[in-house]
PDB file of C-alpha atoms in Angstrom:
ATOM      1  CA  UNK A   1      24.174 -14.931 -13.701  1.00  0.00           C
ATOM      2  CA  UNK A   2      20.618 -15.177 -14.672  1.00  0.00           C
ATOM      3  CA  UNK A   3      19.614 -15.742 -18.780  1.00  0.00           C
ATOM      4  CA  UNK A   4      16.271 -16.736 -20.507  1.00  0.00           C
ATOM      5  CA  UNK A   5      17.867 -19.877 -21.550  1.00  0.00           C
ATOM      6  CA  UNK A   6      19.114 -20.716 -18.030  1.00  0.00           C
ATOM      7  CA  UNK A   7      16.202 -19.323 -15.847  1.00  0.00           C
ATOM      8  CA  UNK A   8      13.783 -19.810 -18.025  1.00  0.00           C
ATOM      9  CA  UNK A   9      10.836 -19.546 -14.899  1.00  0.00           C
ATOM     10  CA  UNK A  10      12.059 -16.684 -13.996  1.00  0.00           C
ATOM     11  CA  UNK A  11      11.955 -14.237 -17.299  1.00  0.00           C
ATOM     12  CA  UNK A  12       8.479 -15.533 -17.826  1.00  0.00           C
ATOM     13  CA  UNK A  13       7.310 -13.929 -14.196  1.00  0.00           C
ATOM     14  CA  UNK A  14       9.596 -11.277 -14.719  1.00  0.00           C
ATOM     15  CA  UNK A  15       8.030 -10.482 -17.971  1.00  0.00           C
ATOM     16  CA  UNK A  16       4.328 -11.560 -16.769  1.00  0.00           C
ATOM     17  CA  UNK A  17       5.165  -9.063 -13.921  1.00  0.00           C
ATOM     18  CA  UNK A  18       6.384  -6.341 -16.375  1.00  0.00           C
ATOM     19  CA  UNK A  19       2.706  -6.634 -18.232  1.00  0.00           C
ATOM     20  CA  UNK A  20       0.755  -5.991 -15.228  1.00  0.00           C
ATOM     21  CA  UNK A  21      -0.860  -2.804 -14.695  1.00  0.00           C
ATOM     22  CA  UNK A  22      -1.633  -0.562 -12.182  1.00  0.00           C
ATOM     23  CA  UNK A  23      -3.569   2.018 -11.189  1.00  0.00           C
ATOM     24  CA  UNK A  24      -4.089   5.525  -8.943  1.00  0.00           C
ATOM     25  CA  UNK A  25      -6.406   4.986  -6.399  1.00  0.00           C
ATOM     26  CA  UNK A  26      -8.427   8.609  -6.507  1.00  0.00           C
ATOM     27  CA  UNK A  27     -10.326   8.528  -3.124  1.00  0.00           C
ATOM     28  CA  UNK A  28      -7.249   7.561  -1.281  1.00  0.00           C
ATOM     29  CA  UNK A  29      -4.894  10.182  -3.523  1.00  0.00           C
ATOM     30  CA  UNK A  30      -7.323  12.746  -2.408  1.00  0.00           C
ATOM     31  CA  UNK A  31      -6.862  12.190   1.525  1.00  0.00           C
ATOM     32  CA  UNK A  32      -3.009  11.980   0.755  1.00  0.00           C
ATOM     33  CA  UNK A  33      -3.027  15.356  -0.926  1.00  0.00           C
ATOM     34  CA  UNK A  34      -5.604  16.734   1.772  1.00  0.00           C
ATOM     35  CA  UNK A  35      -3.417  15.360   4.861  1.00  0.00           C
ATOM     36  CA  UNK A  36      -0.065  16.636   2.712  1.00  0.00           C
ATOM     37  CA  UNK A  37      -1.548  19.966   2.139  1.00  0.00           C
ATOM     38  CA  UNK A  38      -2.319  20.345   5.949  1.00  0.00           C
ATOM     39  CA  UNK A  39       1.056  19.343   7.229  1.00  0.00           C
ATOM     40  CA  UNK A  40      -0.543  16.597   8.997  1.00  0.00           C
ATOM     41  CA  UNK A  41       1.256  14.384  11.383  1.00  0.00           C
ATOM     42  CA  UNK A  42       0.877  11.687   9.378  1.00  0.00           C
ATOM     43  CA  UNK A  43       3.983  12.823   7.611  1.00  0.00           C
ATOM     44  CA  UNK A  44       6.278  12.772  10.370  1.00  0.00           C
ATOM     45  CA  UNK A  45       8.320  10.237  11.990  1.00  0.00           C
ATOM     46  CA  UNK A  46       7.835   9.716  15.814  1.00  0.00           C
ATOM     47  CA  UNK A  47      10.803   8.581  16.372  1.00  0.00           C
ATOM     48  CA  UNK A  48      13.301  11.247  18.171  1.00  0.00           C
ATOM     49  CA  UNK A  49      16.583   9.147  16.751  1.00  0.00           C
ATOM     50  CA  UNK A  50      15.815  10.753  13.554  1.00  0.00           C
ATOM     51  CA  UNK A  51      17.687  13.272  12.475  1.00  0.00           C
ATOM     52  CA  UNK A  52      16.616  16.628  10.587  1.00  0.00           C
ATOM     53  CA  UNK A  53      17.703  15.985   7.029  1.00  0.00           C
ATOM     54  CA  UNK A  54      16.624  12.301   7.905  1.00  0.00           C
ATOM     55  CA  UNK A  55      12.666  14.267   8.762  1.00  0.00           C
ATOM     56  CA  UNK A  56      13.547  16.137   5.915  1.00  0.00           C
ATOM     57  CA  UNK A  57      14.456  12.954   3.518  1.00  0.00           C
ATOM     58  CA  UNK A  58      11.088  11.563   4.600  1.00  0.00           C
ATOM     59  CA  UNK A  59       8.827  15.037   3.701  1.00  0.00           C
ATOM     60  CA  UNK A  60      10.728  14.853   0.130  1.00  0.00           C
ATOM     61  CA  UNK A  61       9.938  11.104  -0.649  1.00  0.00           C
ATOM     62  CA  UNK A  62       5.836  12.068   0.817  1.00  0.00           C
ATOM     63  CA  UNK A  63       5.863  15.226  -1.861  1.00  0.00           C
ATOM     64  CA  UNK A  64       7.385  13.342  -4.655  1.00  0.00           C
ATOM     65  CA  UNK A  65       5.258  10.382  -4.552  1.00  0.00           C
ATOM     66  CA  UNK A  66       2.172  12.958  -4.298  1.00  0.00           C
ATOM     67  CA  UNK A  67       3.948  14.179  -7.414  1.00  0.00           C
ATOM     68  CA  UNK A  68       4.453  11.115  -9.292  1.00  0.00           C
ATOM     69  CA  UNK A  69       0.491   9.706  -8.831  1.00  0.00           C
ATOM     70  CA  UNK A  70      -0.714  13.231  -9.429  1.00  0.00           C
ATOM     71  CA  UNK A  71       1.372  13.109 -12.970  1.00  0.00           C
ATOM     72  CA  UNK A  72      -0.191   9.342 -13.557  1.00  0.00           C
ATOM     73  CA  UNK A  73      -3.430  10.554 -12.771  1.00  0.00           C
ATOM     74  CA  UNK A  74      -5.899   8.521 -14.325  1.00  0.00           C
ATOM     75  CA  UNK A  75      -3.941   6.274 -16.537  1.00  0.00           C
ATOM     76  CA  UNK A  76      -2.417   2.662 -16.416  1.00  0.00           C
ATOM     77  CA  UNK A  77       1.234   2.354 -15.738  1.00  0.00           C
ATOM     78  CA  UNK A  78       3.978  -0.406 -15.728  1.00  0.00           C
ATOM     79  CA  UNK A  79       6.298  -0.918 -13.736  1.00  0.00           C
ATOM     80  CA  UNK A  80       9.805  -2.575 -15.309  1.00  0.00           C
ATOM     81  CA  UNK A  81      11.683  -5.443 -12.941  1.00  0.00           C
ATOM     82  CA  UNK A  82      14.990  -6.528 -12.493  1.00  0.00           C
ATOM     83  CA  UNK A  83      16.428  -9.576 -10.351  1.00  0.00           C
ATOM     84  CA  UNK A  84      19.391  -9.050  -8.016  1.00  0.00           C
ATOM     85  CA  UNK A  85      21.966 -11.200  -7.584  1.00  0.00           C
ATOM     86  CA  UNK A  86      19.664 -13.931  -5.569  1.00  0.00           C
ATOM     87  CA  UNK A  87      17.178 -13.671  -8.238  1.00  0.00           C
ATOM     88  CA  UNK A  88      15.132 -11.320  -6.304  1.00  0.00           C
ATOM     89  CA  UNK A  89      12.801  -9.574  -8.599  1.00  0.00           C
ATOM     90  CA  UNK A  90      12.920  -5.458  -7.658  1.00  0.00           C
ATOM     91  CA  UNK A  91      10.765  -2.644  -9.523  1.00  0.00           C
ATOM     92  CA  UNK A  92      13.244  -0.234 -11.205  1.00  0.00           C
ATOM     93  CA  UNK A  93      11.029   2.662 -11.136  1.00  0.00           C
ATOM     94  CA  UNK A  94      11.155   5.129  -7.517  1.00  0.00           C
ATOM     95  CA  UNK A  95       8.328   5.934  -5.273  1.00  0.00           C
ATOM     96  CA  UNK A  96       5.206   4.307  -6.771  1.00  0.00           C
ATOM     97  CA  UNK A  97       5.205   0.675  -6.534  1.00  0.00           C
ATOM     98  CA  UNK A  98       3.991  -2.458  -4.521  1.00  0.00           C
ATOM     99  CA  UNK A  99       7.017  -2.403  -3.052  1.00  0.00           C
ATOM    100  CA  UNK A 100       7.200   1.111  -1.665  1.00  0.00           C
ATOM    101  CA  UNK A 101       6.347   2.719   1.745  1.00  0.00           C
ATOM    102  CA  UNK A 102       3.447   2.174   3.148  1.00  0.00           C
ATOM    103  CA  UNK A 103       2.005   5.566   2.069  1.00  0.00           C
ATOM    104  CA  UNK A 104       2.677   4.689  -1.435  1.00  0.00           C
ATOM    105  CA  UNK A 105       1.606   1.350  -1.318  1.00  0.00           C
ATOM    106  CA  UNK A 106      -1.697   2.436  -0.634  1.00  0.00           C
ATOM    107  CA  UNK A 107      -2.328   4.657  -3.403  1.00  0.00           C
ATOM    108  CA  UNK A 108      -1.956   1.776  -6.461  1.00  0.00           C
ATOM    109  CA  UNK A 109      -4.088  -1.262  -7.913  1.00  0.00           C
ATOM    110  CA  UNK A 110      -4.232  -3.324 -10.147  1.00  0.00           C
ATOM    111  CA  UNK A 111      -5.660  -2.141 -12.935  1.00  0.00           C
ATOM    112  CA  UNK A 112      -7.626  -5.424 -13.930  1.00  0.00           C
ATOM    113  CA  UNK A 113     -10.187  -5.714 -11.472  1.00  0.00           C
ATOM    114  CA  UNK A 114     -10.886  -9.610  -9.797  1.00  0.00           C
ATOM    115  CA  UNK A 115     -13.896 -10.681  -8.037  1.00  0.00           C
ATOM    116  CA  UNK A 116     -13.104 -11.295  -4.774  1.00  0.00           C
ATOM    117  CA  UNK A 117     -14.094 -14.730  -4.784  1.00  0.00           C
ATOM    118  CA  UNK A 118     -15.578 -17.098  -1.932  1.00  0.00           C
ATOM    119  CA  UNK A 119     -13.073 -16.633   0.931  1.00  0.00           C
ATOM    120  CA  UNK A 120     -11.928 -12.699  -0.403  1.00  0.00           C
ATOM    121  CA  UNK A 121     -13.943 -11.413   2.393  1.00  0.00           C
ATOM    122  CA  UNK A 122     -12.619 -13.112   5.003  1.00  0.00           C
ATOM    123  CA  UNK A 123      -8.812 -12.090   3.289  1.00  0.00           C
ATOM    124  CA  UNK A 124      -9.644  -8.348   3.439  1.00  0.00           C
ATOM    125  CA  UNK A 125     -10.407  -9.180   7.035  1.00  0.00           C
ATOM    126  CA  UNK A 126      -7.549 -10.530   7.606  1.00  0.00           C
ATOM    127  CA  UNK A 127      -5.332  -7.988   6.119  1.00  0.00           C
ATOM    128  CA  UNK A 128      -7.310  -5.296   8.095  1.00  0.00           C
ATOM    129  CA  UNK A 129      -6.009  -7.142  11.233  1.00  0.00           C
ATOM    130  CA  UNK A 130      -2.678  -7.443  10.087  1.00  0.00           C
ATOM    131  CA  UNK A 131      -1.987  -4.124   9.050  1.00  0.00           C
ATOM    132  CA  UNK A 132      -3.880  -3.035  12.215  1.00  0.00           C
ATOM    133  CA  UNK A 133      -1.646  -4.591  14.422  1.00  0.00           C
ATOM    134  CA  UNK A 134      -2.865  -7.284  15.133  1.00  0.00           C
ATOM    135  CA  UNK A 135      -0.195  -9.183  13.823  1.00  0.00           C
ATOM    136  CA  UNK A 136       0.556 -12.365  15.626  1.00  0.00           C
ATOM    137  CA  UNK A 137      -3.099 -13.521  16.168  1.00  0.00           C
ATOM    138  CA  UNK A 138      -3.475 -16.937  13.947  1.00  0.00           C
ATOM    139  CA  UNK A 139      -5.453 -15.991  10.653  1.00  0.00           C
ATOM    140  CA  UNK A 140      -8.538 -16.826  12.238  1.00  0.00           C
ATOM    141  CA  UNK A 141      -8.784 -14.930  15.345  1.00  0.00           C
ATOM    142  CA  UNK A 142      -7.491 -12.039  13.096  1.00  0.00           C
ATOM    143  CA  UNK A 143     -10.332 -12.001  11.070  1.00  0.00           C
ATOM    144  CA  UNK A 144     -12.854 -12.232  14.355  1.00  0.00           C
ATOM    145  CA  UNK A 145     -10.804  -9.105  15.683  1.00  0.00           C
ATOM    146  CA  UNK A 146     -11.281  -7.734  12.100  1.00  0.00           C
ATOM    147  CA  UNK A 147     -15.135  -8.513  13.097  1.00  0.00           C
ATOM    148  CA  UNK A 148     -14.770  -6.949  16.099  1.00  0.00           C
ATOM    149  CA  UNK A 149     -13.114  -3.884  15.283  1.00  0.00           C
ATOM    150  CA  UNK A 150     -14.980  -3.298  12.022  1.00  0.00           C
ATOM    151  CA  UNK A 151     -17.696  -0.422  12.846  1.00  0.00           C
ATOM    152  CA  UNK A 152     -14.960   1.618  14.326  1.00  0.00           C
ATOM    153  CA  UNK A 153     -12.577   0.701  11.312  1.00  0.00           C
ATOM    154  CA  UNK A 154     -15.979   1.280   8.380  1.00  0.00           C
ATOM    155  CA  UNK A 155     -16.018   4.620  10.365  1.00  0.00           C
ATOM    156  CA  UNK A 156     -12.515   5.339   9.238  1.00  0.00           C
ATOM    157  CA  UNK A 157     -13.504   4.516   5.423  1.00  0.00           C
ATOM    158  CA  UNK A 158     -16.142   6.665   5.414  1.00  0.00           C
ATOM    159  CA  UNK A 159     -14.763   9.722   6.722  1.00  0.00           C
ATOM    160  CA  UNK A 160     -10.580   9.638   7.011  1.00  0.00           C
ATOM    161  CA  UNK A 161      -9.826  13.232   7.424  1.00  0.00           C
ATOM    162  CA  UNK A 162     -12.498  13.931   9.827  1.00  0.00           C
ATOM    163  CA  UNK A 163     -12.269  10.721  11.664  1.00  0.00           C
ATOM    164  CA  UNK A 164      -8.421   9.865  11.966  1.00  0.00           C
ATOM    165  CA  UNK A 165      -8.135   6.763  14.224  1.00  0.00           C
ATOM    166  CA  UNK A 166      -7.207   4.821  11.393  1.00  0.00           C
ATOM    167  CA  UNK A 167      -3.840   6.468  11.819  1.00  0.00           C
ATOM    168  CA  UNK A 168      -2.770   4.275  15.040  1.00  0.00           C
ATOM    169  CA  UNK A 169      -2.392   1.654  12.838  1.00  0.00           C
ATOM    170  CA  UNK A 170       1.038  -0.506  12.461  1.00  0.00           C
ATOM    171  CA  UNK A 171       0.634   0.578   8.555  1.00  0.00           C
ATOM    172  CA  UNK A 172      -1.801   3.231   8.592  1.00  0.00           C
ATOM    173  CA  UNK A 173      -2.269   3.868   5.124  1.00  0.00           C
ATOM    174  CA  UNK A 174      -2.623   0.579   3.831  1.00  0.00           C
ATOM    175  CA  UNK A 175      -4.868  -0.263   6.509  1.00  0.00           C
ATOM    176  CA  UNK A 176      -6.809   2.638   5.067  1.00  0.00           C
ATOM    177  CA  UNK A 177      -6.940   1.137   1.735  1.00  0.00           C
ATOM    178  CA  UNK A 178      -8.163  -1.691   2.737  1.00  0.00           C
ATOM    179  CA  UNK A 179     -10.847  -0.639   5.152  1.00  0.00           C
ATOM    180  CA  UNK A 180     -11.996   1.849   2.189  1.00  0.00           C
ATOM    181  CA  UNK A 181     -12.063  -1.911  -0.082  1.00  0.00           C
ATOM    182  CA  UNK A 182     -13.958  -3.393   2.929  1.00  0.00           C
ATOM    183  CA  UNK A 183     -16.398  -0.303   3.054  1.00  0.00           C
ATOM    184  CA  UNK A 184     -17.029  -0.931  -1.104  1.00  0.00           C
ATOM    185  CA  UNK A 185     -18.409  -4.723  -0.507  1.00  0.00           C
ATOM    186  CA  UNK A 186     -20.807  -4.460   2.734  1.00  0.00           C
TER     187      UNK A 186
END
């Protein structure tokens, strides 16, 4: 049983948490809309084991997050937190959080905006990587495949729904959103 008075550290991220706001990320709401309008693969599983209603569970929770950041639209929005029994802290709200699917992961920010800094670069690099795949490399020789890989990737950014090779990625939306952050700072 968590209280303020006993978990003191943990209300105050809780509530620090609770006063951070996000954001709908336009660009990338407006290749999720284009790619849900057209039915596109994107949307469904691969995997055979999966049964109709499970296909089916998966097209509702694509639609209703489409739903949910079109009704957001331009505005800031909070999330509220709970902990679970552990202390884990969870968002209570469905769909559109940090915490979400990959596909719905990549349409939010933060809505205060941070300069990237002196190694941010290098950290978008490495998430690139990551969320490419590339996965076990050690963090350096993820950011040289990052390197390596980046014209193909910047091609991605610059042109998703005509140039969709950004979808073989492990996490291909968030690697989307983070090419299309890459593409902002060259």
């Amino acid at each position: 049983r968590f209280t303020p008075a006993s978990h003191p550290l943990l209300y105050r991220i809780l509530n620090r948490k609770q006063r951070t706001g996000f954001v709908v990320d336009q660009p990338m709401l407006n290749v999720y809309k284009t790619l849900i309008e057209e039915k596109s693969q994107i949307f469904q599983h691969n995997n055979k084991l999966l049964s109709k209603q499970e296909r089916a569970g998966l097209s509702i929770e694509a639609h209703a997050v489409l739903k949910t950041a079109e009704y957001i639209d331009q505005n800031e929005f909070y999330h509220s937190y709970d902990f679970d029994f552990r202390g884990r802290i969870y968002p209570c709200s469905g769909f559109l959080h940090e915490q979400g699917a990959d596909h719905a992961k990549s349409l939010i920010r933060l809505a205060e905006k941070t300069p990237l800094g002196e190694d941010g670069y290098s950290w978008l690099l490495f998430a690139a990587a990551t969320l490419w795949g590339a996965d076990k490399l050690p963090i350096n020789d993820r950011i040289d495949y990052a390197e390596d890989h980046l014209s193909d990737w910047l091609d991605y950014a610059f042109s998703p729904l005509s140039n969709r090779g950004w979808i073989d990625a492990d996490k291909p939306w968030s690697f989307l959103s983070v090419i299309k952050e890459i593409l902002k700072v060259r």
